[in-house]
Tab-separated table of C-alpha atoms in Angstrom:
chain	number	residue	atom	x	y	z
A	4	MET	CA	0.000	-0.001	0.000
A	5	CYS	CA	2.689	2.485	1.015
A	6	SER	CA	4.931	1.765	-1.970
A	7	ASN	CA	2.015	2.747	-4.265
A	8	LYS	CA	1.167	5.847	-2.198
A	9	PHE	CA	-2.401	4.635	-1.732
A	10	LYS	CA	-4.613	6.253	0.903
A	11	ALA	CA	-7.083	4.274	2.941
A	12	ASP	CA	-10.765	5.046	2.237
A	13	VAL	CA	-9.684	7.162	-0.760
A	14	ASP	CA	-8.006	4.743	-3.168
A	15	PHE	CA	-9.537	1.668	-1.553
A	16	THR	CA	-11.951	0.684	1.230
A	17	TRP	CA	-10.201	-0.331	4.423
A	18	THR	CA	-12.209	-2.772	6.536
A	19	PRO	CA	-9.896	-4.108	9.265
A	20	LYS	CA	-11.281	-6.522	11.838
A	21	ARG	CA	-9.639	-4.513	14.588
A	22	SER	CA	-9.970	-0.773	15.047
A	23	SER	CA	-6.694	1.103	15.462
A	24	PHE	CA	-5.887	4.681	16.376
A	25	ALA	CA	-3.191	4.535	13.670
A	26	VAL	CA	-5.918	3.884	11.086
A	27	ASP	CA	-8.450	6.258	12.689
A	28	PHE	CA	-5.995	9.164	12.678
A	29	GLY	CA	-4.106	8.306	9.456
A	30	ILE	CA	-0.766	7.474	11.056
A	31	TYR	CA	0.788	5.279	8.365
A	32	CYS	CA	2.913	5.517	5.218
A	33	GLY	CA	5.513	8.120	6.120
A	34	THR	CA	3.867	9.315	9.328
A	35	GLU	CA	4.737	6.301	11.527
A	36	THR	CA	6.998	8.484	13.680
A	37	GLN	CA	3.818	9.948	15.163
A	38	LYS	CA	3.196	6.554	16.749
A	39	SER	CA	6.606	6.772	18.420
A	40	SER	CA	5.682	10.290	19.566
A	41	ILE	CA	2.504	8.949	21.179
A	42	ASN	CA	4.610	6.396	23.026
A	43	SER	CA	7.363	8.838	23.976
A	44	PHE	CA	5.146	11.740	25.068
A	45	TYR	CA	4.067	9.501	27.927
A	46	PHE	CA	7.629	9.674	29.262
A	47	ILE	CA	7.769	13.467	28.987
A	48	GLY	CA	4.948	13.618	31.516
A	49	ALA	CA	6.635	10.964	33.620
A	50	PHE	CA	9.879	12.951	33.701
A	51	VAL	CA	8.144	16.212	34.607
A	52	GLY	CA	6.062	14.505	37.283
A	53	LEU	CA	9.008	12.777	38.914
A	54	CYS	CA	11.074	15.964	38.925
A	55	GLY	CA	8.295	17.751	40.778
A	56	SER	CA	7.150	14.905	42.997
A	57	SER	CA	10.360	14.392	44.962
A	58	SER	CA	9.477	17.145	47.421
A	59	LEU	CA	5.765	16.253	47.373
A	60	TYR	CA	6.516	12.800	48.820
A	61	GLU	CA	8.252	14.493	51.740
A	62	ILE	CA	5.702	17.280	52.272
A	63	PHE	CA	2.378	15.460	51.842
A	64	GLY	CA	3.423	11.866	52.423
A	65	ARG	CA	3.577	8.723	50.335
A	66	LYS	CA	-0.129	7.926	50.521
A	67	LYS	CA	-1.641	11.254	49.456
A	68	VAL	CA	0.743	11.758	46.540
A	69	THR	CA	0.313	8.179	45.309
A	70	LEU	CA	-3.482	8.380	45.402
A	71	ALA	CA	-3.599	11.808	43.729
A	72	ALA	CA	-1.254	10.607	40.975
A	73	GLY	CA	-3.329	7.442	40.515
A	74	VAL	CA	-6.518	9.457	40.033
A	75	THR	CA	-4.693	11.649	37.502
A	76	ALA	CA	-3.499	8.615	35.545
A	77	ILE	CA	-6.931	6.976	35.497
A	78	GLY	CA	-8.608	10.203	34.382
A	79	ALA	CA	-6.135	10.707	31.537
A	80	THR	CA	-6.500	7.083	30.414
A	81	LEU	CA	-10.278	7.391	30.313
A	82	GLY	CA	-9.943	10.646	28.377
A	83	ILE	CA	-7.859	8.905	25.690
A	84	ALA	CA	-10.767	6.526	25.048
A	85	PHE	CA	-12.882	9.533	24.014
A	86	ALA	CA	-10.153	11.521	22.195
A	87	SER	CA	-11.170	12.868	18.780
A	88	ASP	CA	-7.754	13.822	17.386
A	89	ILE	CA	-4.081	12.979	17.697
A	90	GLN	CA	-3.207	16.257	19.468
A	91	THR	CA	-5.615	15.446	22.304
A	92	ILE	CA	-4.075	11.997	22.673
A	93	LEU	CA	-0.572	13.483	22.841
A	94	GLY	CA	-1.630	15.885	25.599
A	95	LEU	CA	-3.402	13.172	27.569
A	96	ARG	CA	-0.390	10.868	27.201
A	97	VAL	CA	1.753	13.500	28.935
A	98	VAL	CA	-0.742	13.678	31.821
A	99	GLN	CA	-1.047	9.891	31.893
A	100	GLY	CA	2.728	9.431	32.134
A	101	LEU	CA	2.922	12.013	34.911
A	102	GLY	CA	0.269	10.212	36.933
A	103	VAL	CA	1.416	6.630	36.350
A	104	LEU	CA	5.112	7.065	37.171
A	105	VAL	CA	4.542	9.320	40.179
A	106	ALA	CA	1.980	6.844	41.521
A	107	MET	CA	4.210	3.854	40.803
A	108	THR	CA	7.260	5.409	42.485
A	109	GLY	CA	5.199	6.599	45.461
A	110	ARG	CA	3.616	3.175	45.833
A	111	TYR	CA	7.050	1.561	45.844
A	112	ILE	CA	8.469	3.922	48.488
A	113	TRP	CA	5.285	3.546	50.540
A	114	CYS	CA	5.329	-0.263	50.501
A	115	MET	CA	9.062	-0.729	51.044
A	116	GLU	CA	9.003	1.474	54.144
A	117	PHE	CA	6.461	-0.922	55.667
A	118	THR	CA	8.619	-3.945	54.925
A	119	PRO	CA	10.967	-5.425	57.558
A	120	LEU	CA	14.472	-6.485	56.560
A	121	ARG	CA	13.708	-10.212	56.380
A	122	LEU	CA	10.789	-9.689	53.965
A	123	ARG	CA	12.394	-7.078	51.758
A	124	ASN	CA	13.310	-9.451	48.905
A	125	ILE	CA	9.918	-11.097	48.585
A	126	SER	CA	8.087	-7.783	48.974
A	127	ASN	CA	10.159	-6.256	46.182
A	128	ALA	CA	9.552	-9.276	43.937
A	129	LEU	CA	5.790	-9.137	44.524
A	130	LEU	CA	5.683	-5.409	43.783
A	131	SER	CA	7.788	-5.794	40.649
A	132	GLY	CA	5.821	-8.870	39.614
A	133	THR	CA	2.716	-6.763	39.141
A	134	TRP	CA	4.365	-5.181	36.071
A	135	PRO	CA	4.466	-8.335	33.877
A	136	LEU	CA	1.068	-9.327	35.297
A	137	GLY	CA	-0.336	-6.007	34.081
A	138	THR	CA	1.417	-6.414	30.723
A	139	CYS	CA	-0.058	-9.893	30.232
A	140	THR	CA	-3.498	-8.573	31.171
A	141	LEU	CA	-3.136	-5.761	28.625
A	142	ILE	CA	-2.117	-8.209	25.898
A	143	LEU	CA	-5.203	-10.342	26.589
A	144	ILE	CA	-7.486	-7.282	26.579
A	145	CYS	CA	-6.086	-6.106	23.237
A	146	TYR	CA	-6.339	-9.608	21.772
A	147	PHE	CA	-9.995	-10.157	22.658
A	148	VAL	CA	-11.307	-6.564	22.452
A	149	PHE	CA	-11.239	-5.457	18.806
A	150	ASN	CA	-12.071	-1.783	19.420
A	151	TRP	CA	-9.108	0.168	20.816
A	152	ARG	CA	-11.348	2.700	22.584
A	153	TYR	CA	-13.140	-0.070	24.470
A	154	ALA	CA	-9.775	-1.591	25.395
A	155	VAL	CA	-8.529	1.721	26.831
A	156	GLY	CA	-11.818	2.129	28.728
A	157	ILE	CA	-11.439	-1.329	30.272
A	158	VAL	CA	-7.891	-0.456	31.387
A	159	SER	CA	-9.156	2.683	33.162
A	160	VAL	CA	-11.809	0.629	35.000
A	161	ILE	CA	-9.135	-1.829	36.134
A	162	GLY	CA	-7.139	1.158	37.383
A	163	VAL	CA	-10.055	2.249	39.573
A	164	LEU	CA	-10.348	-1.261	41.016
A	165	CYS	CA	-6.621	-1.405	41.757
A	166	TYR	CA	-6.291	1.996	43.417
A	167	THR	CA	-9.476	1.972	45.520
A	168	PRO	CA	-8.056	-0.375	48.223
A	169	LEU	CA	-5.128	2.028	48.760
A	170	ILE	CA	-7.559	4.516	50.297
A	171	PHE	CA	-7.818	2.244	53.328
A	172	CYS	CA	-4.050	1.696	53.729
A	173	PRO	CA	-2.202	3.738	56.406
A	174	GLU	CA	0.610	6.192	55.760
A	175	SER	CA	4.228	5.023	56.121
A	176	PRO	CA	5.222	5.051	59.830
A	177	ARG	CA	8.815	5.782	58.798
A	178	PHE	CA	7.686	8.933	57.003
A	179	LEU	CA	5.539	10.050	59.949
A	180	ALA	CA	8.293	9.450	62.500
A	181	GLN	CA	10.885	11.261	60.387
A	182	HIS	CA	8.588	14.285	60.220
A	183	GLY	CA	7.950	14.579	63.944
A	184	ARG	CA	4.607	12.766	63.925
A	185	GLU	CA	5.676	9.963	66.265
A	186	LYS	CA	2.232	9.636	67.844
A	187	GLU	CA	0.575	8.898	64.483
A	188	ALA	CA	3.367	6.485	63.565
A	189	LEU	CA	2.969	4.635	66.861
A	190	GLU	CA	-0.805	4.376	66.418
A	191	ILE	CA	-0.350	2.757	63.005
A	192	LEU	CA	2.268	0.329	64.304
A	193	ASN	CA	0.072	-0.635	67.257
A	194	LYS	CA	-2.894	-1.267	64.956
A	195	MET	CA	-0.683	-3.633	63.002
A	196	ALA	CA	0.497	-5.226	66.245
A	197	ARG	CA	-3.100	-5.830	67.344
A	198	PHE	CA	-3.920	-7.338	63.946
A	199	TYR	CA	-1.081	-9.841	64.359
A	200	LYS	CA	-1.975	-10.314	68.069
A	201	ASN	CA	1.344	-8.879	69.249
A	202	PRO	CA	1.830	-6.702	72.354
A	203	PRO	CA	1.661	-2.906	71.872
A	204	LEU	CA	4.870	-0.986	71.218
A	205	PRO	CA	6.271	1.526	73.691
A	206	ALA	CA	6.890	5.074	72.459
A	207	GLU	CA	10.662	4.748	72.795
A	208	SER	CA	10.667	1.824	70.365
A	209	LEU	CA	10.696	4.273	67.446
A	210	ASP	CA	14.210	5.328	68.501
A	211	LEU	CA	14.563	8.050	65.859
A	212	GLU	CA	16.418	11.332	66.111
A	213	GLN	CA	14.465	14.027	64.303
A	214	ARG	CA	17.258	15.346	62.144
A	215	SER	CA	15.334	15.914	58.934
A	216	LYS	CA	11.919	17.310	59.738
A	217	LYS	CA	10.239	18.634	56.580
A	218	GLN	CA	13.529	19.089	54.778
A	219	SER	CA	12.985	20.807	51.445
A	220	ALA	CA	14.195	19.339	48.160
A	221	LEU	CA	16.812	22.117	47.930
A	222	LYS	CA	18.241	21.215	51.347
A	223	GLN	CA	18.256	17.547	50.362
A	224	LEU	CA	20.196	18.387	47.199
A	225	LYS	CA	22.730	20.308	49.306
A	226	ASP	CA	23.283	17.127	51.309
A	227	PHE	CA	24.724	15.543	48.160
A	228	ILE	CA	27.572	18.070	48.457
A	229	LEU	CA	27.999	17.440	52.182
A	230	PHE	CA	27.956	13.647	51.692
A	231	PRO	CA	29.908	12.796	48.489
A	232	ALA	CA	29.394	9.044	48.984
A	233	VAL	CA	25.620	9.533	48.704
A	234	LEU	CA	26.129	11.615	45.534
A	235	ARG	CA	28.364	8.926	43.999
A	236	ARG	CA	25.822	6.201	44.693
A	237	THR	CA	22.931	8.268	43.363
A	238	LEU	CA	24.655	9.313	40.124
A	239	PHE	CA	25.676	5.772	39.270
A	240	MET	CA	22.252	4.347	40.104
A	241	MET	CA	20.721	7.028	37.859
A	242	SER	CA	22.906	5.771	34.998
A	243	CYS	CA	21.781	2.180	35.710
A	244	TRP	CA	18.110	3.185	35.617
A	245	PHE	CA	18.660	5.063	32.354
A	246	ALA	CA	20.308	2.040	30.721
A	247	VAL	CA	17.719	-0.509	31.874
A	248	SER	CA	14.823	1.691	30.695
A	249	LEU	CA	16.460	2.316	27.324
A	250	PHE	CA	16.954	-1.427	26.827
A	251	TYR	CA	13.437	-2.327	27.931
A	252	TYR	CA	11.453	0.195	25.897
A	253	GLY	CA	13.731	-0.124	22.899
A	254	LEU	CA	12.672	-3.769	22.723
A	255	SER	CA	9.069	-3.354	23.935
A	256	PHE	CA	8.140	-1.065	21.046
A	257	GLY	CA	10.223	-3.023	18.546
A	258	TRP	CA	8.945	-6.583	18.878
A	259	HIS	CA	6.564	-6.186	15.930
A	260	LYS	CA	9.578	-5.397	13.754
A	261	MET	CA	11.432	-8.535	14.839
A	262	GLY	CA	8.533	-11.003	14.753
A	263	ASN	CA	5.609	-11.893	12.510
A	264	ASN	CA	2.913	-11.726	15.207
A	265	ILE	CA	2.878	-8.804	17.666
A	266	PHE	CA	0.686	-10.667	20.198
A	267	ALA	CA	2.949	-13.730	20.174
A	268	SER	CA	6.115	-11.611	20.439
A	269	GLN	CA	4.748	-9.497	23.291
A	270	GLY	CA	3.353	-12.610	24.980
A	271	PHE	CA	6.742	-14.363	24.963
A	272	ALA	CA	8.374	-11.168	26.241
A	273	CYS	CA	5.804	-11.040	29.056
A	274	LEU	CA	6.563	-14.656	30.020
A	275	ALA	CA	10.256	-13.759	30.060
A	276	GLU	CA	9.489	-10.998	32.567
A	277	VAL	CA	7.630	-13.466	34.790
A	278	VAL	CA	10.689	-15.720	34.702
A	279	ALA	CA	12.788	-12.656	35.611
A	280	VAL	CA	10.716	-12.052	38.752
A	281	ILE	CA	11.137	-15.639	39.926
A	282	LEU	CA	14.841	-15.833	39.132
A	283	SER	CA	15.695	-12.430	40.606
A	284	LEU	CA	13.996	-13.338	43.903
A	285	ALA	CA	16.051	-16.528	44.138
A	286	ILE	CA	19.343	-14.961	43.061
A	287	ILE	CA	19.051	-11.831	45.232
A	288	SER	CA	18.306	-13.908	48.336
A	289	GLN	CA	21.409	-16.034	47.705
A	290	ALA	CA	23.931	-13.698	46.093
A	291	GLY	CA	22.859	-10.287	47.408
A	292	ARG	CA	21.925	-7.099	45.601
A	293	LYS	CA	25.348	-6.094	44.296
A	294	LYS	CA	26.316	-9.470	42.811
A	295	THR	CA	22.852	-9.834	41.286
A	296	LEU	CA	23.098	-6.472	39.544
A	297	ILE	CA	26.554	-7.356	38.222
A	298	MET	CA	25.217	-10.660	36.839
A	299	VAL	CA	22.217	-8.857	35.325
A	300	PHE	CA	24.355	-6.386	33.403
A	301	LEU	CA	26.768	-9.125	32.305
A	302	GLY	CA	23.809	-11.139	30.965
A	303	ILE	CA	22.490	-8.062	29.150
A	304	GLY	CA	25.906	-7.441	27.584
A	305	ILE	CA	26.404	-11.061	26.519
A	306	PHE	CA	22.970	-11.695	24.992
A	307	PHE	CA	22.736	-8.337	23.255
A	308	GLY	CA	26.116	-9.284	21.806
A	309	ILE	CA	24.693	-12.604	20.591
A	310	SER	CA	21.750	-10.700	19.056
A	311	ILE	CA	24.164	-9.006	16.663
A	312	VAL	CA	24.274	-12.262	14.692
A	313	ASP	CA	21.907	-12.076	11.713
A	314	ALA	CA	21.021	-15.739	11.196
A	315	ARG	CA	17.810	-17.744	11.000
A	316	ILE	CA	17.255	-20.687	13.337
A	317	SER	CA	13.946	-21.777	11.792
A	318	SER	CA	11.195	-20.392	9.573
A	319	ASN	CA	9.772	-18.477	12.554
A	320	TRP	CA	12.804	-17.662	14.705
A	321	THR	CA	16.090	-15.821	14.220
A	322	VAL	CA	19.149	-15.593	16.471
A	323	GLN	CA	18.251	-11.953	17.156
A	324	GLN	CA	14.728	-12.835	18.333
A	325	VAL	CA	15.941	-15.612	20.636
A	326	GLY	CA	18.778	-13.461	21.980
A	327	CYS	CA	16.383	-10.578	22.687
A	328	LEU	CA	13.881	-12.877	24.432
A	329	ILE	CA	16.637	-14.133	26.736
A	330	VAL	CA	17.952	-10.622	27.344
A	331	ILE	CA	14.442	-9.547	28.421
A	332	VAL	CA	14.831	-11.920	31.386
A	333	PHE	CA	17.962	-10.052	32.456
A	334	ILE	CA	16.391	-6.639	31.801
A	335	GLY	CA	13.331	-7.593	33.875
A	336	ALA	CA	15.605	-8.776	36.682
A	337	GLY	CA	17.489	-5.494	36.314
A	338	PHE	CA	14.310	-3.474	36.882
A	339	ILE	CA	13.559	-5.424	40.050
A	340	THR	CA	17.118	-5.196	41.346
A	341	VAL	CA	17.667	-1.460	40.733
A	342	TYR	CA	14.412	-0.626	42.528
A	343	LEU	CA	15.361	-2.693	45.587
A	344	TYR	CA	19.019	-1.692	45.549
A	345	THR	CA	18.285	2.032	45.188
A	346	ALA	CA	15.685	1.973	47.975
A	347	GLU	CA	18.205	0.299	50.297
A	348	LEU	CA	21.074	2.602	49.345
A	349	SER	CA	18.904	5.682	49.965
A	350	PRO	CA	18.263	7.076	53.457
A	351	THR	CA	14.609	7.455	54.436
A	352	SER	CA	14.943	11.238	54.633
A	353	HIS	CA	16.077	11.394	50.986
A	354	ARG	CA	14.456	8.293	49.494
A	355	GLY	CA	11.656	10.160	47.743
A	356	LEU	CA	14.128	12.535	46.092
A	357	ILE	CA	16.617	9.841	45.078
A	358	LEU	CA	14.020	7.455	43.646
A	359	SER	CA	12.413	10.358	41.786
A	360	LEU	CA	15.787	11.395	40.328
A	361	CYS	CA	16.548	7.813	39.266
A	362	SER	CA	13.099	7.216	37.842
A	363	GLY	CA	13.166	10.653	36.186
A	364	ILE	CA	16.448	10.004	34.359
A	365	ALA	CA	15.093	6.564	33.414
A	366	ARG	CA	12.214	8.309	31.610
A	367	ILE	CA	14.762	9.949	29.304
A	368	GLY	CA	15.935	6.463	28.358
A	369	SER	CA	12.305	5.389	28.015
A	370	PHE	CA	11.602	8.371	25.746
A	371	ILE	CA	14.507	7.485	23.461
A	372	GLY	CA	13.564	3.774	23.338
A	373	PRO	CA	10.574	3.979	20.938
A	374	TYR	CA	12.615	6.056	18.481
A	375	VAL	CA	15.440	3.509	18.586
A	376	THR	CA	13.016	0.930	17.163
A	377	HIS	CA	12.953	2.852	13.855
A	378	LEU	CA	16.573	1.805	13.401
A	379	PHE	CA	15.432	-1.834	13.415
A	380	GLU	CA	13.958	-1.314	9.949
A	381	ILE	CA	17.158	0.082	8.408
A	382	LYS	CA	19.583	-2.451	6.994
A	383	ASN	CA	22.625	-3.200	9.199
A	384	THR	CA	21.593	-0.710	11.927
A	385	LEU	CA	19.985	-3.390	14.125
A	386	ALA	CA	23.434	-4.929	14.675
A	387	ILE	CA	24.826	-1.489	15.616
A	388	VAL	CA	22.008	-0.941	18.158
A	389	MET	CA	22.518	-4.390	19.692
A	390	GLY	CA	26.285	-3.876	19.833
A	391	THR	CA	25.870	-0.511	21.563
A	392	PHE	CA	23.438	-1.996	24.083
A	393	SER	CA	25.888	-4.835	24.713
A	394	GLY	CA	28.720	-2.408	25.427
A	395	VAL	CA	26.603	-0.328	27.812
A	396	GLY	CA	25.585	-3.489	29.685
A	397	LEU	CA	29.190	-4.611	30.161
A	398	LEU	CA	30.332	-1.132	31.289
A	399	SER	CA	27.446	-1.009	33.787
A	400	ALA	CA	28.554	-4.354	35.248
A	401	ILE	CA	32.092	-3.006	35.761
A	402	GLY	CA	30.769	0.213	37.317
A	403	THR	CA	28.543	-1.705	39.732
A	404	MET	CA	31.531	-3.782	40.827
A	405	PHE	CA	33.667	-0.798	41.780
A	406	LEU	CA	31.239	2.012	42.660
A	407	LEU	CA	28.512	0.448	44.835
A	408	GLU	CA	28.435	-1.242	48.217
A	409	ASP	CA	26.379	-4.334	49.029
A	410	THR	CA	23.304	-3.753	51.222
A	411	THR	CA	22.450	-7.380	52.010
A	412	GLY	CA	21.417	-7.734	55.647
A	413	VAL	CA	21.997	-4.013	56.340
A	414	ASP	CA	19.283	-1.908	57.981
A	415	ILE	CA	17.781	0.860	55.852
A	416	PRO	CA	19.535	4.157	56.748
A	417	GLU	CA	17.346	6.942	58.087
A	418	THR	CA	19.619	9.890	57.192
A	419	PRO	CA	22.803	10.319	55.077
A	420	SER	CA	25.028	10.185	58.175
A	421	ASP	CA	23.652	6.703	58.987
A	422	ILE	CA	25.253	5.209	55.883
A	423	GLN	CA	28.287	3.134	56.806
A	424	GLY	CA	31.481	4.760	55.625
A	425	THR	CA	29.768	8.053	54.780
A	426	LYS	CA	31.441	11.240	55.946
A	427	ARG	CA	30.595	14.874	55.574
A	428	LEU	CA	32.733	16.803	53.100
A	429	GLY	CA	34.440	18.699	55.920
A	430	GLU	CA	35.340	15.476	57.715
A	431	GLU	CA	36.928	14.057	54.543
A	432	GLU	CA	39.036	17.216	54.174
A	433	GLU	CA	40.197	16.884	57.800
A	434	ASP	CA	41.241	13.273	57.174
A	435	LEU	CA	43.287	14.382	54.157
A	436	GLN	CA	45.021	17.071	56.228
A	437	ASP	CA	45.791	14.590	59.025
A	438	SER	CA	47.296	12.157	56.535
């Protein structure tokens, strides 16, 4: 059709079994980049939201910000179902991305601060496991619902069902205690104690020094200068988040260009993510966070390297497809590991800011990902993309080895000064003078 410059419903009658916004809005034959824009505009909103939400988590709390962002995301999703033009969809995608990523990051911080040390691995795996579960659900909805507007409407209804129970969940006791609201924190903990038929907790059991009450985002950023070790950790983790997101979304929006059936390709990728959840839980519990992340990046580097090979295994599978399916397991495990590792490296007083910075920089990688898929269609460029991804994966493994400390079995720090080996800038200068 495109090679003859035909136009649907002008030169011929188009009667597809499935409705598509690409068909409805004429996004085909030379205008396919608009589809990548629809995908990428989502991450513009996500980036903006995460940049602004870091201080909101600390001012209003994990619960309020998460719920407000969830309502925003659901409203934007429902609006897309009724959109009449591509410009409206682009605007709503920005709002949707803002709501989804702020809610997702807030939910993660909120849940992890409830989790004791011994349950941290399984809690992280369960939280991260909801991602492939949601992806599989979306694939099934799109497969059985032929009208894209109905499919989007169903997704918004599911969002309402998922977020409603959060209304009845309490705020994070860690957040409350850090902000001088020890009485509220103790009440929540005692309610949980009564539920599990444990004795009530005494007030002194909180054992927190209030060193960071309502610290603004600007003051938190200044702490990166005072505590260089925290800055080093944060900058490197930001680079890890960027790389993992670039890998993931570069493949997620490119499966239809590497396989004959988009539902089958996405379905296999979803199963690979489920495998990633199971494997990462087992490996993290045995090897620890640092070793797991090193293995993840090594696997990404190796299998992206294998994907450079342009050879056919069978009539339906190529080396590139198989290599990319295997690498998705490592990328999925990488998502799970960087979330857990970053949360444990970050002090409670700065966790909202640090996770927002990491997730924000990851959205830049996510934004670039859909545009990278256009290179898959150009001869010989797929090998260049895979080779670049392979190199980034191997460099990330080396960086993790030398720049990060293991957090296995270590209590979550409350403030930057609680981090083992961390010194203020002035103290480091004094040590240099003494030496």
